Each structure stands twice: as C-alpha cells, then as structure tokens.
C-alpha cells in the first residue's frame, strides 16, 4: 500500500493506493471558498490552511482499512508554492520517520501526466503493465491553471515535452477572461456553465499561433481581445450577449488546444491520447478531444473528473508506476520550479 500526499497549491490531499487492487481511499480538502474573495490563491493563507487540514485528513485516513499496510509514502515535491509544498513534505517526512517507511518525492506534473492511466489500472490491476505498454507511445495534453503542455510518454516511461505555452496557461486564460466578465475565481467552471446557453460561433476570438509547424500555445491575445470587445459594449449589450461571449471565448480555448494536439499527433506515431489537469474537467474540451481521438483512430484516456484537479491519488500512482521518475528522500527539500521532466 502507498500513501500519497499532495499540498502544492490550494488542495490538501491524501490517498491510499494498493498496486494489487487500486485506490483504497482518497481525501481532498479544497480551499477555493477561502481564496475566492481575493480573486486567486493567497500563498500564505494556503499554507496555513494546509497546516490545519492535514491533522483531520490524516485522522480520517488512519481510520481506514489498509492504512496499517502502508509500505511507502509518495509526496509532491514541486512545482508549487514553497510554503504549501513544505507542509506536505514535513508531514510525509515525519510519518516516514515515525513509521520507518521509505519516502519518495513525485513531481506534481508527472502526477497529472500519469493520471489518465488510473482507470486502466482500476479495471485490471494484474494486467495493467501490459495494457499500459500497449498505450505507449502516449501523447498527453495537460491543461491546468498553471500549465499547458503536450508531452510524449515513451516505451521506457520517459516523458518528453513537445509543446508548451509561450504566455498564459489555458486555465489562466479562462480564469482571466471570466474575471473580465465579472465572474468569481476560478472562472473556468463558471464560464462553462454560462457558455452552455450561448452560441460558440457568435464572436471571433484569436486562435493563437497560426502556423501548423509551430506547436507552441499562446492564450494572452485572447483576453486582450475580450477586453477590447467589452470596452465597446454597453451594459444592455453585455447582458444580452453574455452567454454568447462565454461560449465563444471558451470555444477559442478548446479549439486551440485540440488544433495543436492534432498537429502534434499527425507529426508522430502514438498508441493513445491523454487528457489531464483542471481544464480537463471541461465538457466541450472532453468532447472535442474525444472527436479528435475518433478521427485519428486512437483510444482517448481522459483522467477521471475527480482526478483532473489536484489530488493525492495521482501522486501515489505516479510514484508507483515509474519509480525511476521519483526523487529520493535525501533530495526532498523545496523544488518549487521543477518541470515535468524533472529538471529545475
Ligand atoms: O489542475 P488545477 O486544479 O490546478 C492548478 O492549475 O493549480 O487547475 C485549475 C484550473 C483553473 O484555471 C480552473 O478554472 C480550471 O482548471 N477548470 C476548468 C474547469 N474546472 C476547472 N476550466 C474549464 N472548465 C471547467 N469545468
């Protein structure tokens, strides 16, 4: 049994993962309601909250069948907010010391990258390694509030980043656009709700870098374009066109994500396509990626909705699935700027 610990941003999370039969328990406390009034995550408040939350989360986990079978601890070691990472790292180090257990550090982005494979393991733990192998090379799209990446997981499980954003992340673009429209933080899910009643073809928003050979994402022009559009609208027009604006803006983000993924897919040979990170929660994005996978005759592995946001299940799972990608306990200090491939 593995214990996963995650505290890189505003979620305090624990999970128990048994490689022979799957997830035995998951606990996540989100601080969104606390940070909402500030329009974003306040690092100092977030670390204080973690300190308060891990006590009762651990009490709940410890009361769960299987906790006494924990043999290994995996903790997020970066990237993330330094003060927040410190709380999870301290908890994991203390537990490892008290229980005499081995401890490893897992890159938060590797957790997201491998999260689409959790359902595959749950379906058939014994046959998982063979099924994983059949999915490689895998092209993954990770879209969250802080990152937008296309990466390849090769046969050896080594991860190569193929494309990144040159400015805002996809989730950041949605949150900033939603803020311009007067919505609360995080705006991505609120925009999706409003967009459901709107026409995505009504307004034209910039598509990012147009050249097919240039795989880089760019979202910053999108919010500037929305700002200029809003400056020209009066209150009555804004009220009338609100849902259409949300639908068109969201569509521009989804379209860019799927268009770049298509270009990268067609330039290589892949056995599966993955979708992870907070923005992977978005219905229209999931539909567009499913359509792309059908078009390319590839299986789509989307992370489960509860594993798109930050969680500890993906940390324990990534620690188990590829031990060579873990940081040894003696190197476990702050790694706030860790990249997906493990470099700082
Ligand atoms: O991975 P994540 O939980 O954490 C960080 O990146 O820190 O991603 C959060 C991002 C936010 O930008 C949020 O607006 C976006 O994921 N998000 C969504 C949806 N749910 C979360 N964006 C669009 N549609 C959603 N349903």
CSV table of C-alpha atoms and ligand atoms in Angstrom, one decimal:
chain,number,residue,atom,x,y,z
A,1,UNK,CA,0.0,0.0,0.0
A,2,UNK,CA,1.2,3.5,-0.9
A,3,UNK,CA,0.2,6.7,0.9
A,4,UNK,CA,0.1,9.8,-1.4
A,5,UNK,CA,0.5,13.3,0.0
A,6,UNK,CA,-0.3,16.4,-2.1
A,7,UNK,CA,-0.2,20.1,-1.0
A,8,UNK,CA,1.4,22.0,-3.9
A,9,UNK,CA,-1.3,24.7,-4.1
A,10,UNK,CA,-4.8,25.0,-2.5
A,11,UNK,CA,-5.8,21.4,-2.1
A,12,UNK,CA,-4.8,19.4,0.9
A,13,UNK,CA,-5.0,15.7,-0.2
A,14,UNK,CA,-4.1,12.2,0.9
A,15,UNK,CA,-4.7,8.9,-0.8
A,16,UNK,CA,-4.2,5.2,-0.2
A,17,UNK,CA,-3.2,3.2,-3.3
A,18,UNK,CA,-2.8,-0.5,-3.4
A,19,UNK,CA,-1.0,-1.7,-6.6
A,20,UNK,CA,-2.7,-5.1,-6.4
A,21,UNK,CA,-6.3,-3.8,-6.2
A,22,UNK,CA,-6.3,0.0,-6.8
A,23,UNK,CA,-7.3,3.1,-4.7
A,24,UNK,CA,-8.4,2.2,-1.2
A,25,UNK,CA,-9.2,5.8,-0.1
A,26,UNK,CA,-9.0,9.4,-1.2
A,27,UNK,CA,-9.3,12.6,0.9
A,28,UNK,CA,-9.2,16.1,-0.7
A,29,UNK,CA,-9.9,19.4,1.0
A,30,UNK,CA,-10.2,22.3,-1.4
A,31,UNK,CA,-9.7,25.8,-0.2
A,32,UNK,CA,-11.4,27.5,-3.1
A,33,UNK,CA,-14.1,29.2,-1.0
A,34,UNK,CA,-11.3,30.8,1.2
A,35,UNK,CA,-9.4,32.2,-1.8
A,36,UNK,CA,-12.4,33.2,-3.9
A,37,UNK,CA,-12.8,36.6,-2.1
A,38,UNK,CA,-9.2,37.5,-3.1
A,39,UNK,CA,-9.7,36.5,-6.8
A,40,UNK,CA,-6.9,33.9,-6.6
A,41,UNK,CA,-4.8,31.7,-4.3
A,42,UNK,CA,-3.1,33.7,-1.5
A,43,UNK,CA,0.1,31.6,-0.8
A,44,UNK,CA,0.4,32.5,2.9
A,45,UNK,CA,-3.2,31.7,3.6
A,46,UNK,CA,-3.0,28.4,1.6
A,47,UNK,CA,0.0,27.1,3.7
A,48,UNK,CA,-1.8,28.0,7.0
A,49,UNK,CA,-4.9,26.1,5.8
A,50,UNK,CA,-2.8,23.0,4.9
A,51,UNK,CA,-1.4,23.0,8.4
A,52,UNK,CA,-4.9,23.0,9.9
A,53,UNK,CA,-6.4,20.5,7.4
A,54,UNK,CA,-3.8,17.7,7.4
A,55,UNK,CA,-4.4,16.9,11.0
A,56,UNK,CA,-8.0,15.8,10.5
A,57,UNK,CA,-7.4,14.4,7.0
A,58,UNK,CA,-4.7,12.1,8.4
A,59,UNK,CA,-7.0,11.1,11.2
A,60,UNK,CA,-9.6,10.0,8.7
A,61,UNK,CA,-7.1,8.2,6.5
A,62,UNK,CA,-5.6,6.4,9.6
A,63,UNK,CA,-9.0,5.1,10.5
A,64,UNK,CA,-9.3,3.5,7.1
A,65,UNK,CA,-8.9,-0.2,6.5
A,66,UNK,CA,-5.5,-0.7,4.9
A,67,UNK,CA,-3.7,2.3,6.4
A,68,UNK,CA,-1.7,-0.1,8.6
A,69,UNK,CA,-0.4,-1.8,5.4
A,70,UNK,CA,1.2,1.4,4.1
A,71,UNK,CA,4.7,0.4,3.0
A,72,UNK,CA,5.8,3.5,1.0
A,73,UNK,CA,5.0,7.2,1.0
A,74,UNK,CA,5.0,9.4,-2.1
A,75,UNK,CA,4.8,13.2,-1.6
A,76,UNK,CA,4.6,16.1,-4.1
A,77,UNK,CA,8.0,17.8,-4.1
A,78,UNK,CA,7.3,20.5,-6.8
A,79,UNK,CA,6.4,22.5,-8.7
A,80,UNK,CA,4.2,24.5,-6.4
A,81,UNK,CA,4.0,27.2,-3.8
A,82,UNK,CA,7.0,26.8,-1.5
A,83,UNK,CA,5.1,27.3,1.8
A,84,UNK,CA,2.4,24.8,0.7
A,85,UNK,CA,4.9,22.2,-0.5
A,86,UNK,CA,6.7,22.5,2.8
A,87,UNK,CA,3.6,21.4,4.8
A,88,UNK,CA,3.1,18.2,2.8
A,89,UNK,CA,6.8,17.4,2.7
A,90,UNK,CA,7.1,17.9,6.5
A,91,UNK,CA,4.0,15.7,7.1
A,92,UNK,CA,5.4,12.9,4.8
A,93,UNK,CA,8.9,13.1,6.3
A,94,UNK,CA,7.5,12.9,9.9
A,95,UNK,CA,5.3,10.0,9.0
A,96,UNK,CA,8.1,8.2,7.2
A,97,UNK,CA,10.4,8.7,10.2
A,98,UNK,CA,7.8,7.7,12.8
A,99,UNK,CA,6.7,4.5,10.9
A,100,UNK,CA,10.2,3.6,9.5
A,101,UNK,CA,8.9,3.8,5.9
A,102,UNK,CA,10.6,4.7,2.6
A,103,UNK,CA,9.7,8.1,1.2
A,104,UNK,CA,9.9,9.4,-2.4
A,105,UNK,CA,9.3,12.7,-4.0
A,106,UNK,CA,6.9,12.9,-7.0
A,107,UNK,CA,6.8,15.8,-9.5
A,108,UNK,CA,3.3,17.2,-9.4
A,109,UNK,CA,3.1,17.4,-13.2
A,110,UNK,CA,4.2,13.8,-13.5
A,111,UNK,CA,1.2,13.0,-11.3
A,112,UNK,CA,-1.1,14.8,-13.8
A,113,UNK,CA,0.6,13.2,-16.7
A,114,UNK,CA,0.0,9.6,-15.5
A,115,UNK,CA,-3.4,10.3,-14.0
A,116,UNK,CA,-5.3,9.2,-17.3
A,117,UNK,CA,-3.9,5.7,-16.6
A,118,UNK,CA,-5.5,5.3,-13.2
A,119,UNK,CA,-8.8,4.0,-14.6
A,120,UNK,CA,-6.9,1.4,-16.7
A,121,UNK,CA,-5.3,0.1,-13.5
A,122,UNK,CA,-8.6,0.1,-11.7
A,123,UNK,CA,-10.2,-2.1,-14.4
A,124,UNK,CA,-7.5,-4.8,-14.2
A,125,UNK,CA,-4.6,-4.3,-11.7
A,126,UNK,CA,-2.9,-7.6,-12.7
A,127,UNK,CA,-3.0,-6.9,-16.4
A,128,UNK,CA,-2.1,-3.2,-16.0
A,129,UNK,CA,1.5,-3.2,-17.1
A,130,UNK,CA,0.7,-5.0,-20.4
A,131,UNK,CA,-2.2,-2.6,-21.1
A,132,UNK,CA,0.0,0.4,-20.2
A,133,UNK,CA,2.6,-0.9,-22.7
A,134,UNK,CA,0.0,-1.2,-25.4
A,135,UNK,CA,-0.8,2.6,-24.9
A,136,UNK,CA,2.8,3.7,-25.5
A,137,UNK,CA,4.0,6.0,-27.0
A,138,UNK,CA,1.3,8.1,-25.5
A,139,UNK,CA,0.6,11.8,-26.4
A,140,UNK,CA,-0.8,13.7,-23.4
A,141,UNK,CA,-2.4,17.1,-23.1
A,142,UNK,CA,-2.1,18.6,-19.7
A,143,UNK,CA,-4.1,21.8,-19.3
A,144,UNK,CA,-4.4,23.5,-15.9
A,145,UNK,CA,-4.3,26.9,-14.2
A,146,UNK,CA,-0.6,27.0,-14.3
A,147,UNK,CA,0.5,24.8,-17.2
A,148,UNK,CA,-0.4,23.9,-20.8
A,149,UNK,CA,1.7,21.1,-22.2
A,150,UNK,CA,1.8,18.4,-24.8
A,151,UNK,CA,4.2,15.6,-23.9
A,152,UNK,CA,5.1,12.1,-25.0
A,153,UNK,CA,5.4,9.2,-22.6
A,154,UNK,CA,7.7,6.7,-24.4
A,155,UNK,CA,8.0,3.0,-24.1
A,156,UNK,CA,10.5,3.4,-21.2
A,157,UNK,CA,8.0,5.8,-19.5
A,158,UNK,CA,10.4,8.7,-20.1
A,159,UNK,CA,8.5,11.9,-20.6
A,160,UNK,CA,9.4,14.4,-23.3
A,161,UNK,CA,7.8,17.8,-23.5
A,162,UNK,CA,6.8,18.5,-27.1
A,163,UNK,CA,4.9,21.9,-26.8
A,164,UNK,CA,4.2,24.5,-24.1
A,165,UNK,CA,2.5,27.8,-23.8
A,166,UNK,CA,4.6,30.9,-24.5
A,167,UNK,CA,2.4,33.0,-22.2
A,168,UNK,CA,-0.8,32.2,-20.2
A,169,UNK,CA,-1.9,28.7,-19.4
A,170,UNK,CA,-5.3,27.6,-20.8
A,171,UNK,CA,-6.9,27.6,-17.3
A,172,UNK,CA,-5.4,31.0,-16.6
A,173,UNK,CA,-6.8,32.3,-19.9
A,174,UNK,CA,-10.3,31.1,-18.9
A,175,UNK,CA,-10.0,32.5,-15.3
A,176,UNK,CA,-8.7,35.9,-16.6
A,177,UNK,CA,-11.4,36.1,-19.3
A,178,UNK,CA,-14.1,35.2,-16.7
A,179,UNK,CA,-12.7,37.9,-14.4
A,180,UNK,CA,-13.1,40.5,-17.1
A,181,UNK,CA,-16.7,39.3,-17.5
A,182,UNK,CA,-17.2,39.9,-13.7
A,183,UNK,CA,-17.1,36.2,-12.6
A,184,UNK,CA,-15.6,34.8,-9.4
A,185,UNK,CA,-12.4,32.8,-9.2
A,186,UNK,CA,-11.9,30.2,-10.6
A,187,UNK,CA,-13.8,31.3,-13.6
A,188,UNK,CA,-13.2,28.3,-15.8
A,189,UNK,CA,-16.1,26.1,-14.4
A,190,UNK,CA,-18.4,29.2,-14.1
A,191,UNK,CA,-17.8,30.1,-17.7
A,192,UNK,CA,-18.6,26.6,-18.8
A,193,UNK,CA,-22.0,26.8,-17.1
A,194,UNK,CA,-22.9,30.1,-18.7
A,195,UNK,CA,-21.5,29.0,-22.1
A,196,UNK,CA,-23.9,26.1,-22.2
A,197,UNK,CA,-26.7,28.5,-23.1
A,198,UNK,CA,-24.6,30.5,-25.6
A,199,UNK,CA,-23.6,30.3,-29.2
A,200,UNK,CA,-19.9,29.5,-29.6
A,201,UNK,CA,-19.8,30.7,-33.2
A,202,UNK,CA,-21.2,34.2,-32.4
A,203,UNK,CA,-17.9,36.0,-31.7
A,204,UNK,CA,-14.5,35.5,-33.2
A,205,UNK,CA,-11.5,35.4,-30.8
A,206,UNK,CA,-7.8,35.0,-31.7
A,207,UNK,CA,-6.6,31.4,-32.4
A,208,UNK,CA,-3.1,31.7,-31.0
A,209,UNK,CA,-0.1,30.9,-33.2
A,210,UNK,CA,-1.5,30.0,-36.6
A,211,UNK,CA,1.4,28.0,-38.2
A,212,UNK,CA,0.8,24.3,-38.1
A,213,UNK,CA,4.6,23.7,-37.7
A,214,UNK,CA,4.7,25.9,-34.6
A,215,UNK,CA,3.3,23.7,-31.8
A,216,UNK,CA,3.5,26.4,-29.1
A,217,UNK,CA,0.3,27.5,-27.4
A,218,UNK,CA,-0.5,31.2,-26.9
A,219,UNK,CA,-3.5,32.5,-25.0
A,220,UNK,CA,-2.6,36.0,-23.9
A,221,UNK,CA,-4.1,37.7,-27.1
A,222,UNK,CA,-7.4,36.1,-26.2
A,223,UNK,CA,-8.1,38.1,-23.0
A,224,UNK,CA,-6.8,41.3,-24.6
A,225,UNK,CA,-9.3,40.8,-27.5
A,226,UNK,CA,-12.1,40.2,-25.0
A,227,UNK,CA,-11.1,43.4,-23.1
A,228,UNK,CA,-11.3,45.5,-26.3
A,229,UNK,CA,-14.7,43.9,-27.2
A,230,UNK,CA,-16.1,44.6,-23.7
A,231,UNK,CA,-14.9,48.3,-23.9
A,232,UNK,CA,-17.1,48.7,-27.0
A,233,UNK,CA,-20.3,47.2,-25.4
A,234,UNK,CA,-22.8,48.9,-23.2
A,235,UNK,CA,-24.5,47.2,-20.2
A,236,UNK,CA,-27.6,46.2,-22.2
A,237,UNK,CA,-25.5,44.6,-25.0
A,238,UNK,CA,-23.3,42.8,-22.4
A,239,UNK,CA,-26.4,41.4,-20.7
A,240,UNK,CA,-27.9,40.3,-24.0
A,241,UNK,CA,-24.6,38.7,-25.3
A,242,UNK,CA,-23.2,37.4,-22.1
A,243,UNK,CA,-23.7,33.7,-22.7
A,244,UNK,CA,-22.6,34.0,-26.4
A,245,UNK,CA,-19.4,35.8,-25.2
A,246,UNK,CA,-18.6,33.0,-22.7
A,247,UNK,CA,-19.4,30.3,-25.3
A,248,UNK,CA,-17.2,31.9,-28.0
A,249,UNK,CA,-14.3,32.6,-25.6
A,250,UNK,CA,-14.3,29.1,-24.2
A,251,UNK,CA,-14.6,27.7,-27.7
A,252,UNK,CA,-11.4,29.6,-28.7
A,253,UNK,CA,-9.5,28.0,-25.9
A,254,UNK,CA,-10.9,24.5,-26.7
A,255,UNK,CA,-10.2,25.0,-30.4
A,256,UNK,CA,-6.6,26.0,-29.9
A,257,UNK,CA,-6.0,23.0,-27.5
A,258,UNK,CA,-7.4,20.5,-29.9
A,259,UNK,CA,-5.9,22.1,-33.1
A,260,UNK,CA,-2.3,22.0,-31.6
A,261,UNK,CA,-2.9,18.4,-30.3
A,262,UNK,CA,-4.0,17.4,-33.9
A,263,UNK,CA,-0.8,18.9,-35.4
A,264,UNK,CA,1.5,17.1,-32.9
A,265,UNK,CA,-0.4,13.8,-33.3
A,266,UNK,CA,-0.1,13.9,-37.1
A,267,UNK,CA,3.7,14.5,-36.9
A,268,UNK,CA,4.4,11.3,-34.9
A,269,UNK,CA,3.2,7.8,-34.1
A,270,UNK,CA,1.2,7.3,-31.0
A,271,UNK,CA,-0.8,4.5,-29.5
A,272,UNK,CA,-3.1,6.6,-27.2
A,273,UNK,CA,-4.1,10.2,-26.4
A,274,UNK,CA,-4.5,11.5,-22.8
A,275,UNK,CA,-6.1,14.5,-21.2
A,276,UNK,CA,-5.4,15.7,-17.7
A,277,UNK,CA,-5.2,18.8,-15.5
A,278,UNK,CA,-8.0,21.0,-14.1
A,279,UNK,CA,-9.2,22.2,-17.5
A,280,UNK,CA,-9.7,18.5,-18.5
A,281,UNK,CA,-12.9,18.9,-16.4
A,282,UNK,CA,-14.4,21.0,-19.2
A,283,UNK,CA,-17.2,19.2,-21.1
A,284,UNK,CA,-16.7,20.8,-24.5
A,285,UNK,CA,-12.9,20.1,-24.3
A,286,UNK,CA,-13.6,16.4,-23.4
A,287,UNK,CA,-16.0,16.2,-26.3
A,288,UNK,CA,-13.5,17.8,-28.8
A,289,UNK,CA,-10.7,15.6,-27.7
A,290,UNK,CA,-12.9,12.5,-28.0
A,291,UNK,CA,-13.8,13.6,-31.5
A,292,UNK,CA,-10.1,14.1,-32.3
A,293,UNK,CA,-9.3,10.6,-31.0
A,294,UNK,CA,-12.1,9.1,-33.1
A,295,UNK,CA,-10.8,10.9,-36.2
A,296,UNK,CA,-7.2,9.7,-35.5
A,297,UNK,CA,-8.5,6.1,-34.5
A,298,UNK,CA,-6.8,6.3,-31.2
A,299,UNK,CA,-8.1,5.5,-27.7
A,300,UNK,CA,-8.7,8.6,-25.6
A,301,UNK,CA,-7.7,8.3,-22.0
A,302,UNK,CA,-9.2,11.2,-20.1
A,303,UNK,CA,-8.4,11.5,-16.4
A,304,UNK,CA,-11.4,10.8,-14.2
A,305,UNK,CA,-13.1,14.1,-13.3
A,306,UNK,CA,-12.2,13.8,-9.7
A,307,UNK,CA,-8.5,13.4,-10.7
A,308,UNK,CA,-8.4,16.4,-13.0
A,309,UNK,CA,-7.9,18.8,-10.1
A,310,UNK,CA,-5.1,18.4,-7.6
A,311,UNK,CA,-5.3,15.1,-5.7
A,312,UNK,CA,-3.0,12.7,-3.9
A,313,UNK,CA,-4.2,9.6,-5.8
A,314,UNK,CA,-2.2,10.7,-8.9
A,315,UNK,CA,0.9,11.3,-6.7
A,316,UNK,CA,0.9,7.8,-5.2
A,317,UNK,CA,0.1,6.3,-8.6
A,318,UNK,CA,2.9,8.2,-10.5
A,319,UNK,CA,5.3,7.2,-7.7
A,320,UNK,CA,4.4,3.5,-8.1
A,321,UNK,CA,4.1,3.5,-11.9
A,322,UNK,CA,7.6,4.8,-12.6
A,323,UNK,CA,10.0,4.7,-9.6
A,324,UNK,CA,12.8,6.0,-11.7
A,325,UNK,CA,11.0,9.3,-12.1
A,326,UNK,CA,10.9,9.8,-8.3
A,327,UNK,CA,13.2,11.9,-6.2
A,328,UNK,CA,15.0,10.0,-3.4
A,329,UNK,CA,14.2,11.1,0.2
A,330,UNK,CA,17.6,12.7,0.8
A,331,UNK,CA,16.9,15.2,-2.1
A,332,UNK,CA,13.5,16.1,-0.7
A,333,UNK,CA,13.6,19.8,0.0
A,334,UNK,CA,11.9,22.6,-1.9
A,335,UNK,CA,11.6,22.1,-5.7
A,336,UNK,CA,9.1,24.8,-6.5
A,337,UNK,CA,10.3,25.2,-10.1
A,338,UNK,CA,10.5,21.5,-11.0
A,339,UNK,CA,9.5,20.9,-14.6
A,340,UNK,CA,7.6,17.8,-16.0
A,341,UNK,CA,10.8,16.1,-17.0
A,342,UNK,CA,12.3,16.6,-13.5
A,343,UNK,CA,14.8,19.4,-14.3
A,344,UNK,CA,14.9,22.6,-12.3
B,1,LIG,O1,-5.1,21.5,-12.1
B,1,LIG,P1,-5.8,22.6,-11.4
B,1,LIG,O2,-6.9,22.1,-10.4
B,1,LIG,O3,-4.9,23.4,-10.6
B,1,LIG,C1,-3.9,24.3,-10.9
B,1,LIG,O4,-3.6,24.6,-12.1
B,1,LIG,O5,-3.4,24.9,-9.9
B,1,LIG,O6,-6.5,23.5,-12.5
B,1,LIG,C2,-7.3,24.6,-12.1
B,1,LIG,C3,-7.7,25.3,-13.4
B,1,LIG,C4,-8.4,26.6,-13.2
B,1,LIG,O7,-7.9,27.5,-14.1
B,1,LIG,C5,-9.9,26.3,-13.5
B,1,LIG,O8,-10.6,27.5,-14.0
B,1,LIG,C6,-9.8,25.2,-14.5
B,1,LIG,O9,-8.7,24.4,-14.0
B,1,LIG,N1,-11.0,24.5,-14.5
B,1,LIG,C7,-11.8,24.5,-15.6
B,1,LIG,C8,-13.0,23.7,-15.2
B,1,LIG,N2,-12.7,23.2,-14.0
B,1,LIG,C9,-11.5,23.7,-13.6
B,1,LIG,N3,-11.8,25.1,-16.8
B,1,LIG,C10,-12.8,25.0,-17.6
B,1,LIG,N4,-13.9,24.2,-17.4
B,1,LIG,C11,-14.0,23.5,-16.2
B,1,LIG,N5,-15.1,22.8,-15.9
